[in-house]
PDB file of C-alpha atoms in Angstrom:
ATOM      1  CA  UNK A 215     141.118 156.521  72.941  1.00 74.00           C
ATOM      2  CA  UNK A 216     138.226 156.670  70.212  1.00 83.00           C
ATOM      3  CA  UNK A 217     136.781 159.296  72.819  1.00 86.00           C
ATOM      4  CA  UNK A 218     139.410 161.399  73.293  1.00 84.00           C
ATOM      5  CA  UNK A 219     140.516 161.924  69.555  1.00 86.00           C
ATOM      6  CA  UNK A 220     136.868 162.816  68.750  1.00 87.00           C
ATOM      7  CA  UNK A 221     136.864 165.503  71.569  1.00 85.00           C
ATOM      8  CA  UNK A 222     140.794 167.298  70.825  1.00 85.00           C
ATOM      9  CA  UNK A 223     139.503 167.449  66.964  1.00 86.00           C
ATOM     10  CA  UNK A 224     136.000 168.952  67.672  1.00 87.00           C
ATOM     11  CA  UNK A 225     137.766 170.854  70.551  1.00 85.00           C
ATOM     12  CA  UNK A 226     137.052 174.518  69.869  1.00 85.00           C
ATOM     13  CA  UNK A 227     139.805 176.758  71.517  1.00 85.00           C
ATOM     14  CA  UNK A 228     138.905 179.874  71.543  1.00 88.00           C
ATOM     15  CA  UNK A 229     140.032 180.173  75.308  1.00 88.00           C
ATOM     16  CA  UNK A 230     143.242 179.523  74.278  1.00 87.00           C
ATOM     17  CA  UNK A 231     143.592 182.392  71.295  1.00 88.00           C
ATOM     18  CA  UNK A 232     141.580 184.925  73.691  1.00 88.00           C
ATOM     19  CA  UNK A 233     144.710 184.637  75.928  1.00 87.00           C
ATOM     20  CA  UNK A 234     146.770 187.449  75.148  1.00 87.00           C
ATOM     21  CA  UNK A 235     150.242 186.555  76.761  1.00 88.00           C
ATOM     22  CA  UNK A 236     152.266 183.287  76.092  1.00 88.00           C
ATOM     23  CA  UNK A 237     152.166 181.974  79.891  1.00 88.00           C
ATOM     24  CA  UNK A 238     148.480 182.641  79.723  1.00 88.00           C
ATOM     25  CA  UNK A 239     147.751 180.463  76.581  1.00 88.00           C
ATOM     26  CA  UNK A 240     150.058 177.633  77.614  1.00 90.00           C
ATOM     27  CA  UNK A 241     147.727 177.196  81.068  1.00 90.00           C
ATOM     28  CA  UNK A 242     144.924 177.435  79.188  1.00 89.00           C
ATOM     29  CA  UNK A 243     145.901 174.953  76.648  1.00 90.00           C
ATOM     30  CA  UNK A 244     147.239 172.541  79.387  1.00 90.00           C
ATOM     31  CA  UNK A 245     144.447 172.857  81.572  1.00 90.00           C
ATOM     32  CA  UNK A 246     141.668 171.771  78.722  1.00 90.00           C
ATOM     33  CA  UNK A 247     144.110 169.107  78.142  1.00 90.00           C
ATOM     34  CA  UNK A 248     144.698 167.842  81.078  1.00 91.00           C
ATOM     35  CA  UNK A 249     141.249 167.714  82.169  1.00 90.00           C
ATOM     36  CA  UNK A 250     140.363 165.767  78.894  1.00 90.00           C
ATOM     37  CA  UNK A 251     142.982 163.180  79.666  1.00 89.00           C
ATOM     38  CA  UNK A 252     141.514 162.503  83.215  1.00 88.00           C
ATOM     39  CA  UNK A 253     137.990 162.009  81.652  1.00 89.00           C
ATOM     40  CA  UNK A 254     138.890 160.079  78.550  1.00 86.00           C
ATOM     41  CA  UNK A 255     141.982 158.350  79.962  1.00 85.00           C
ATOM     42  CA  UNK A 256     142.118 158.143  83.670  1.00 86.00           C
ATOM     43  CA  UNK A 257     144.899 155.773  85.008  1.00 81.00           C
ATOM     44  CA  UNK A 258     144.372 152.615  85.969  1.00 74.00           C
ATOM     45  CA  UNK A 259     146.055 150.110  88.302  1.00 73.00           C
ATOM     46  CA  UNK A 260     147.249 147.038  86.858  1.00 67.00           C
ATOM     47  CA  UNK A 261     148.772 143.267  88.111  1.00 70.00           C
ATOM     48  CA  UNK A 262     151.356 142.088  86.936  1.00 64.00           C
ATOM     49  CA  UNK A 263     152.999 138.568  87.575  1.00 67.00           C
ATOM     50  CA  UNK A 264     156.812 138.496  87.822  1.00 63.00           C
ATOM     51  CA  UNK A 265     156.036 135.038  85.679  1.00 67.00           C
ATOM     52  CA  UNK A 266     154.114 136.527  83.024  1.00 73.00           C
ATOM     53  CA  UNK A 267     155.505 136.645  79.003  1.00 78.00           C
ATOM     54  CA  UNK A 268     156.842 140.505  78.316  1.00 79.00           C
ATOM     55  CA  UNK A 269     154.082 139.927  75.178  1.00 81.00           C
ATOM     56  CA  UNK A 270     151.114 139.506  76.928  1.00 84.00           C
ATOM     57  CA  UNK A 271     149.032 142.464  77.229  1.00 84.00           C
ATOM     58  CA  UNK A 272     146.476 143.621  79.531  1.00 83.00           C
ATOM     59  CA  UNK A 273     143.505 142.666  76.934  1.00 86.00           C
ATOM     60  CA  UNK A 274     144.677 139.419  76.533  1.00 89.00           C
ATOM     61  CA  UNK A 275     144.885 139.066  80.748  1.00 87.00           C
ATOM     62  CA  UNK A 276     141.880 140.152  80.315  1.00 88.00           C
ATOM     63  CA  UNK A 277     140.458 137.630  77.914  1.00 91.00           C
ATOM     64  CA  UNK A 278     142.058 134.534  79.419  1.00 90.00           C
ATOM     65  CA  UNK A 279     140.293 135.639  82.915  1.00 90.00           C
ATOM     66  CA  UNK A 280     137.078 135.930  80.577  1.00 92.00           C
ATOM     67  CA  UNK A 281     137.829 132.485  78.937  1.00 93.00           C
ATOM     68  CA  UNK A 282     138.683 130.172  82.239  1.00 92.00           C
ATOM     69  CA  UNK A 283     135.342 131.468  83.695  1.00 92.00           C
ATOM     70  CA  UNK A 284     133.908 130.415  80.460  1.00 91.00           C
ATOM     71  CA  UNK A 285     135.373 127.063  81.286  1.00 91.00           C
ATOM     72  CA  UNK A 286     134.670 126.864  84.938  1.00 91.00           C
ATOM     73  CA  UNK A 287     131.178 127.966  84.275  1.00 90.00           C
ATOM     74  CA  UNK A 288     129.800 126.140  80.774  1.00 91.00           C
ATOM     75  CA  UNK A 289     132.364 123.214  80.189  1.00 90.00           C
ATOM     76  CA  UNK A 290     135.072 123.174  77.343  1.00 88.00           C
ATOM     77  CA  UNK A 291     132.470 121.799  75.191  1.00 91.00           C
ATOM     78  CA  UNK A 292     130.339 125.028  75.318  1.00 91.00           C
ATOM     79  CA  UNK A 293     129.921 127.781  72.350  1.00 91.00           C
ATOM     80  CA  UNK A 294     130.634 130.445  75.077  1.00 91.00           C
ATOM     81  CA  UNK A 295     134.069 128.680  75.903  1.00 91.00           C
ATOM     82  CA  UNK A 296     135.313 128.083  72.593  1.00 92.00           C
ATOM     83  CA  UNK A 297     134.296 131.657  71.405  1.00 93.00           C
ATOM     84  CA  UNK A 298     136.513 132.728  74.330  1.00 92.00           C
ATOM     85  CA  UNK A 299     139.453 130.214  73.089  1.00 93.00           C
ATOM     86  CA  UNK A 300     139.594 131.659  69.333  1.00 94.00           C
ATOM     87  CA  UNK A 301     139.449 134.945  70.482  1.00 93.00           C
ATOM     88  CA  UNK A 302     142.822 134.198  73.223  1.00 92.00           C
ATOM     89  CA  UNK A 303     144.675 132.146  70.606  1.00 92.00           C
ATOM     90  CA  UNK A 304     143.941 135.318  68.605  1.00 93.00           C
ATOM     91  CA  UNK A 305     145.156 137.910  70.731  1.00 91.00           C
ATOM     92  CA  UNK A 306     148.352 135.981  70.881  1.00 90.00           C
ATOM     93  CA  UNK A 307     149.507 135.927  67.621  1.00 90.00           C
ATOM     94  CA  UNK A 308     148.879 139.503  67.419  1.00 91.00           C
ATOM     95  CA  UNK A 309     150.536 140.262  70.926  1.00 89.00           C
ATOM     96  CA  UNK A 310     153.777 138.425  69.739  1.00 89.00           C
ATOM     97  CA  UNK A 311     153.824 140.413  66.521  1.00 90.00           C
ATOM     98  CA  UNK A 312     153.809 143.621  68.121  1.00 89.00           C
ATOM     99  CA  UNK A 313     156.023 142.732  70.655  1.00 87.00           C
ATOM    100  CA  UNK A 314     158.515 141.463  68.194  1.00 88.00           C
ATOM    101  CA  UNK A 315     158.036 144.399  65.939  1.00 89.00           C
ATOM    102  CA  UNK A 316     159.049 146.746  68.648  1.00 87.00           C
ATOM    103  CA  UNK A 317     161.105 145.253  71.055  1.00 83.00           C
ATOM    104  CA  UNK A 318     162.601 142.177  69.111  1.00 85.00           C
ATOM    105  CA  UNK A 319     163.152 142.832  66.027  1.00 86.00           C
ATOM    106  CA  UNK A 320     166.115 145.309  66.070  1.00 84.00           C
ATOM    107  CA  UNK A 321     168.198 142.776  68.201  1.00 82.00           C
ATOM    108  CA  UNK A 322     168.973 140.634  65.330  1.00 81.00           C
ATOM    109  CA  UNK A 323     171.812 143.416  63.993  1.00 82.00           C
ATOM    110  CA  UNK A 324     172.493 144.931  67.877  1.00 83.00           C
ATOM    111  CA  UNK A 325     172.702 141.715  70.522  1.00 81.00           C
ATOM    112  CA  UNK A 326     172.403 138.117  68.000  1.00 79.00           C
ATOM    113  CA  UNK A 327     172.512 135.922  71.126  1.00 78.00           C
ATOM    114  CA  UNK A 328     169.642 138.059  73.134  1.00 79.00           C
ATOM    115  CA  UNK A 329     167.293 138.174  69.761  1.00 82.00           C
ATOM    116  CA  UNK A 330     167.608 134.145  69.698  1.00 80.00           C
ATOM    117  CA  UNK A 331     166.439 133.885  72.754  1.00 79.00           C
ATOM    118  CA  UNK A 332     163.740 135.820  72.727  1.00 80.00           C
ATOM    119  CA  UNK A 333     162.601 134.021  69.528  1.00 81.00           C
ATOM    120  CA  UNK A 334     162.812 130.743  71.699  1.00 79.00           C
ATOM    121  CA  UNK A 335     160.452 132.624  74.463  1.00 77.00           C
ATOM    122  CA  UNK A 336     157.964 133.684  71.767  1.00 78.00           C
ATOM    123  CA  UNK A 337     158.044 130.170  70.152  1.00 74.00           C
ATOM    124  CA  UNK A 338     157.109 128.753  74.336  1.00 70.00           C
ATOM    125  CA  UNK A 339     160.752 127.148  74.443  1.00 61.00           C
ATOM    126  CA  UNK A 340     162.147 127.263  78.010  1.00 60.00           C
ATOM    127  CA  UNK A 341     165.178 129.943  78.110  1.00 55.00           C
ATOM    128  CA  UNK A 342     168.230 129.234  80.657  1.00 58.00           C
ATOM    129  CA  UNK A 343     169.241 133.055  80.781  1.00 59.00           C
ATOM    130  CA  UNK A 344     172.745 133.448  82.633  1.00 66.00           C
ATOM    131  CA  UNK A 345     172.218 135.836  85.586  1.00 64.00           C
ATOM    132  CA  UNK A 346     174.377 138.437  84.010  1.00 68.00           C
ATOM    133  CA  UNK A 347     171.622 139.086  81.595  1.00 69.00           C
ATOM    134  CA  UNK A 348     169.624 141.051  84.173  1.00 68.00           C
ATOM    135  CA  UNK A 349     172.335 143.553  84.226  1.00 74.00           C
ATOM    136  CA  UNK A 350     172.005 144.769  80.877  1.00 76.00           C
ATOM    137  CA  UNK A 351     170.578 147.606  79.745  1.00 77.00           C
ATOM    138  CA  UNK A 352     170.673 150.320  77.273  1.00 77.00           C
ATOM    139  CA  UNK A 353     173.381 151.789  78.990  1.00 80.00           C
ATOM    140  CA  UNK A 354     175.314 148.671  79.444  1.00 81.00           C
ATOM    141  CA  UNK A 355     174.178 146.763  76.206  1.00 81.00           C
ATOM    142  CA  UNK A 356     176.787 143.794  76.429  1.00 84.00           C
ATOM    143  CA  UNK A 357     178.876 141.809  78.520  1.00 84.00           C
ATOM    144  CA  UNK A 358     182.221 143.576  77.729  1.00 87.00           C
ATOM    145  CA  UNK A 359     180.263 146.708  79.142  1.00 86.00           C
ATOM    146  CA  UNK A 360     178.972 145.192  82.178  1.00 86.00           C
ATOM    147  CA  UNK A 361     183.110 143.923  82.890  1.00 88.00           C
ATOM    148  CA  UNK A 362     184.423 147.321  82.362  1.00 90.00           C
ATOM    149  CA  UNK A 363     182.053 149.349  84.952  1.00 88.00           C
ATOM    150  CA  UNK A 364     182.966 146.346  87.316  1.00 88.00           C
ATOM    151  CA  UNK A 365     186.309 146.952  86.678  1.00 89.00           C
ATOM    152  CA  UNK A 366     185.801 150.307  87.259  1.00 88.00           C
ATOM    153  CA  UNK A 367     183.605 149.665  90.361  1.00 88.00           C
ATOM    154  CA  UNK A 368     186.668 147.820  92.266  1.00 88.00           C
ATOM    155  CA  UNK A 369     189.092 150.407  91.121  1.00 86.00           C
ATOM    156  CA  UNK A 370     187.202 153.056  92.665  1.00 88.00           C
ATOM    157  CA  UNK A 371     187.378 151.144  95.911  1.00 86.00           C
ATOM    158  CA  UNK A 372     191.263 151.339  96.017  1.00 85.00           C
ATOM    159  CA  UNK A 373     191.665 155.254  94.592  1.00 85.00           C
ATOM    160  CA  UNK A 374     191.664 156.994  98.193  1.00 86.00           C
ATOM    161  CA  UNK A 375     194.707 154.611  99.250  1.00 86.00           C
ATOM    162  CA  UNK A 376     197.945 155.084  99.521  1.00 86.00           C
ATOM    163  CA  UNK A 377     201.116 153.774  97.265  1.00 83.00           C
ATOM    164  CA  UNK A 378     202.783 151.078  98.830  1.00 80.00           C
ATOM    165  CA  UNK A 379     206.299 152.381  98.784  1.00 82.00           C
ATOM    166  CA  UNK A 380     209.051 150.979  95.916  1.00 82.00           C
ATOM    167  CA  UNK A 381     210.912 147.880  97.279  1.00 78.00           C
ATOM    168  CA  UNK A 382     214.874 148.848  98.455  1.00 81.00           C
ATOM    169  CA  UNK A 383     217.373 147.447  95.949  1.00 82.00           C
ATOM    170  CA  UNK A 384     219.345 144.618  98.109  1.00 78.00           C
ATOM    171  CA  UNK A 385     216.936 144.241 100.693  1.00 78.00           C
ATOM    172  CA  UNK A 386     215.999 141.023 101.310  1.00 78.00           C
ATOM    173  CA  UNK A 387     213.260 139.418 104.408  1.00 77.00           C
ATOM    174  CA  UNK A 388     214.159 136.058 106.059  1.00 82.00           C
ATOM    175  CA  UNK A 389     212.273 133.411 104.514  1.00 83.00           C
ATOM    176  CA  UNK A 390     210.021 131.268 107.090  1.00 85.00           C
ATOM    177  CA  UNK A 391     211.116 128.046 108.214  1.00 84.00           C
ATOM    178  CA  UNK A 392     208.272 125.913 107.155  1.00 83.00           C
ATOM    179  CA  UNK A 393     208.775 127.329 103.877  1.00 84.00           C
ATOM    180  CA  UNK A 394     212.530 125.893 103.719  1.00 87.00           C
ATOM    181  CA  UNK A 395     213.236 122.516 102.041  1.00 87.00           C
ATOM    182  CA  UNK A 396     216.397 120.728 102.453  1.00 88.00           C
ATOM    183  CA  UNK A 397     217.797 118.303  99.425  1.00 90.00           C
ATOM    184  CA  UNK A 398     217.707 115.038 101.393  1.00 90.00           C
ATOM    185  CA  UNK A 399     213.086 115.893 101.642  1.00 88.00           C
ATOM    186  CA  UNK A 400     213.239 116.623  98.170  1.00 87.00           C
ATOM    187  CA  UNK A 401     215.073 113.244  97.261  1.00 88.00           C
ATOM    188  CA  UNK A 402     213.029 111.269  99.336  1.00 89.00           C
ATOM    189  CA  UNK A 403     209.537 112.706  97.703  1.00 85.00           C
ATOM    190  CA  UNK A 404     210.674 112.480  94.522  1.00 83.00           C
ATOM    191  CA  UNK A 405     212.060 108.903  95.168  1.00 84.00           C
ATOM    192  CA  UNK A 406     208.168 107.930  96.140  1.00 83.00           C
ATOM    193  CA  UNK A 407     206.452 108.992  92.696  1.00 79.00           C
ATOM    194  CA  UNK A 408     205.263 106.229  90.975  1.00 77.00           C
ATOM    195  CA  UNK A 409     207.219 105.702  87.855  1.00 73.00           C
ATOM    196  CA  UNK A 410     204.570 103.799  85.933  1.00 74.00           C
ATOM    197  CA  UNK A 411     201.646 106.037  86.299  1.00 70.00           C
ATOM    198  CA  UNK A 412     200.584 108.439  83.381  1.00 67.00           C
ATOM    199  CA  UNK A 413     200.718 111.917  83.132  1.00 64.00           C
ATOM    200  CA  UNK A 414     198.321 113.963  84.482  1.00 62.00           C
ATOM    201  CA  UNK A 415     196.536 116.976  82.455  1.00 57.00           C
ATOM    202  CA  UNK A 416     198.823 118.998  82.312  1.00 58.00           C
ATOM    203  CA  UNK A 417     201.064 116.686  79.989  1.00 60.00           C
ATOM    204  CA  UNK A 418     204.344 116.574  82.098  1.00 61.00           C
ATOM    205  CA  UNK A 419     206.416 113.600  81.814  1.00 60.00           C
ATOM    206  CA  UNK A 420     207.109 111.678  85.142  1.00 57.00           C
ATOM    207  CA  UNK A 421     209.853 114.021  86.982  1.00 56.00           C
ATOM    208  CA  UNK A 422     211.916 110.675  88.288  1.00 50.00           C
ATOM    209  CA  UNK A 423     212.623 109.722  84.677  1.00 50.00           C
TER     210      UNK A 423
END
């Protein structure tokens, strides 16, 4: 980066002013600065772990690869290896900062219960996240958000079908037989509840009293 800001301020762009149409200048311009980016910052491919913190940072993946070697290598009672152990301990202070700063930090006034658990995760506290929470984004922010699109969601399953028709005033379907119950079953069943058992949860009194 140290590179690349020396080079666009010592940059002389002359090719770009000698341009005498708009179109002209803005390929010149983005063709100097294109080419700068590919020298100074060319991409890079980077592993991630699906069980790595959101804090940690490619340095510091970089220095803990640098500081178990150290280990492996010298012992943990070596200079080398605990020059390698400030440094990581370090390097994740400041990585929790920053990532606090700028992804935490405005939670606390947006999504309370999300900012406390991140807190926990910075702190190395084990966080049961509900499943749900995978679902939210910055379109869909809460929980009450997430409902309504699923509410949505199913209604837009139903929208191309058509209206059951209005039931017929004094028309009336013949009930099942198994359905029926005569008053001599109902006695009988009701005659087998035992009278001295409690209520159950729901808080009904014994029907035979």
């Amino acid at each position: 980066m140290r590179e690349f800001g020396s080079w666009i301020t010592q940059q002389s762009w002359q090719s770009v002013f000698d341009q005498s149409l708009i179109r002209d200048k803005y390929e010149a311009f983005t063709d100097l600065l294109i080419t700068a980016i590919d020298i100074y910052l060319p991409m890079r491919k980077i592993k991630q772990a699906s069980a790595d913190k959101a804090w940690i940072t490619v340095k510091l993946k970089s220095l803990i690869a640098g500081r178990q070697a150290a280990l492996h290598r010298f012992g943990k009672e070596s200079g080398v290896f605990k020059r390698y152990r400030n440094i990581v301990q370090y390097e994740c202070s400041i990585a929790k900062k920053c990532y606090y700063t700028n992804k935490v930090a405005a939670l606390k006034s947006t999504n309370i219960k999300r900012w406390w658990s991140e807190i926990k995760s910075l702190q190395g506290g084990r966080v049961s996240s509900p499943w749900h929470l995978q679902l939210l984004s910055d379109q869909c922010p809460t929980v009450e958000h997430l409902a309504e699109q699923f509410n949505q969601f199913l209604g837009s399953l139903t929208e191309s079908f058509t209206p059951l028709p209005p039931p017929v005033p004094g028309l009336f379907f013949p009930t099942p037989s198994e359905f029926l119950i005569d008053d001599v079953t109902a006695f009988k069943v009701l005659c087998a509840v035992k009278t001295n058992k409690s209520s159950g949860p729901d808080s009904l009194w014994n029907l035979r009293r």
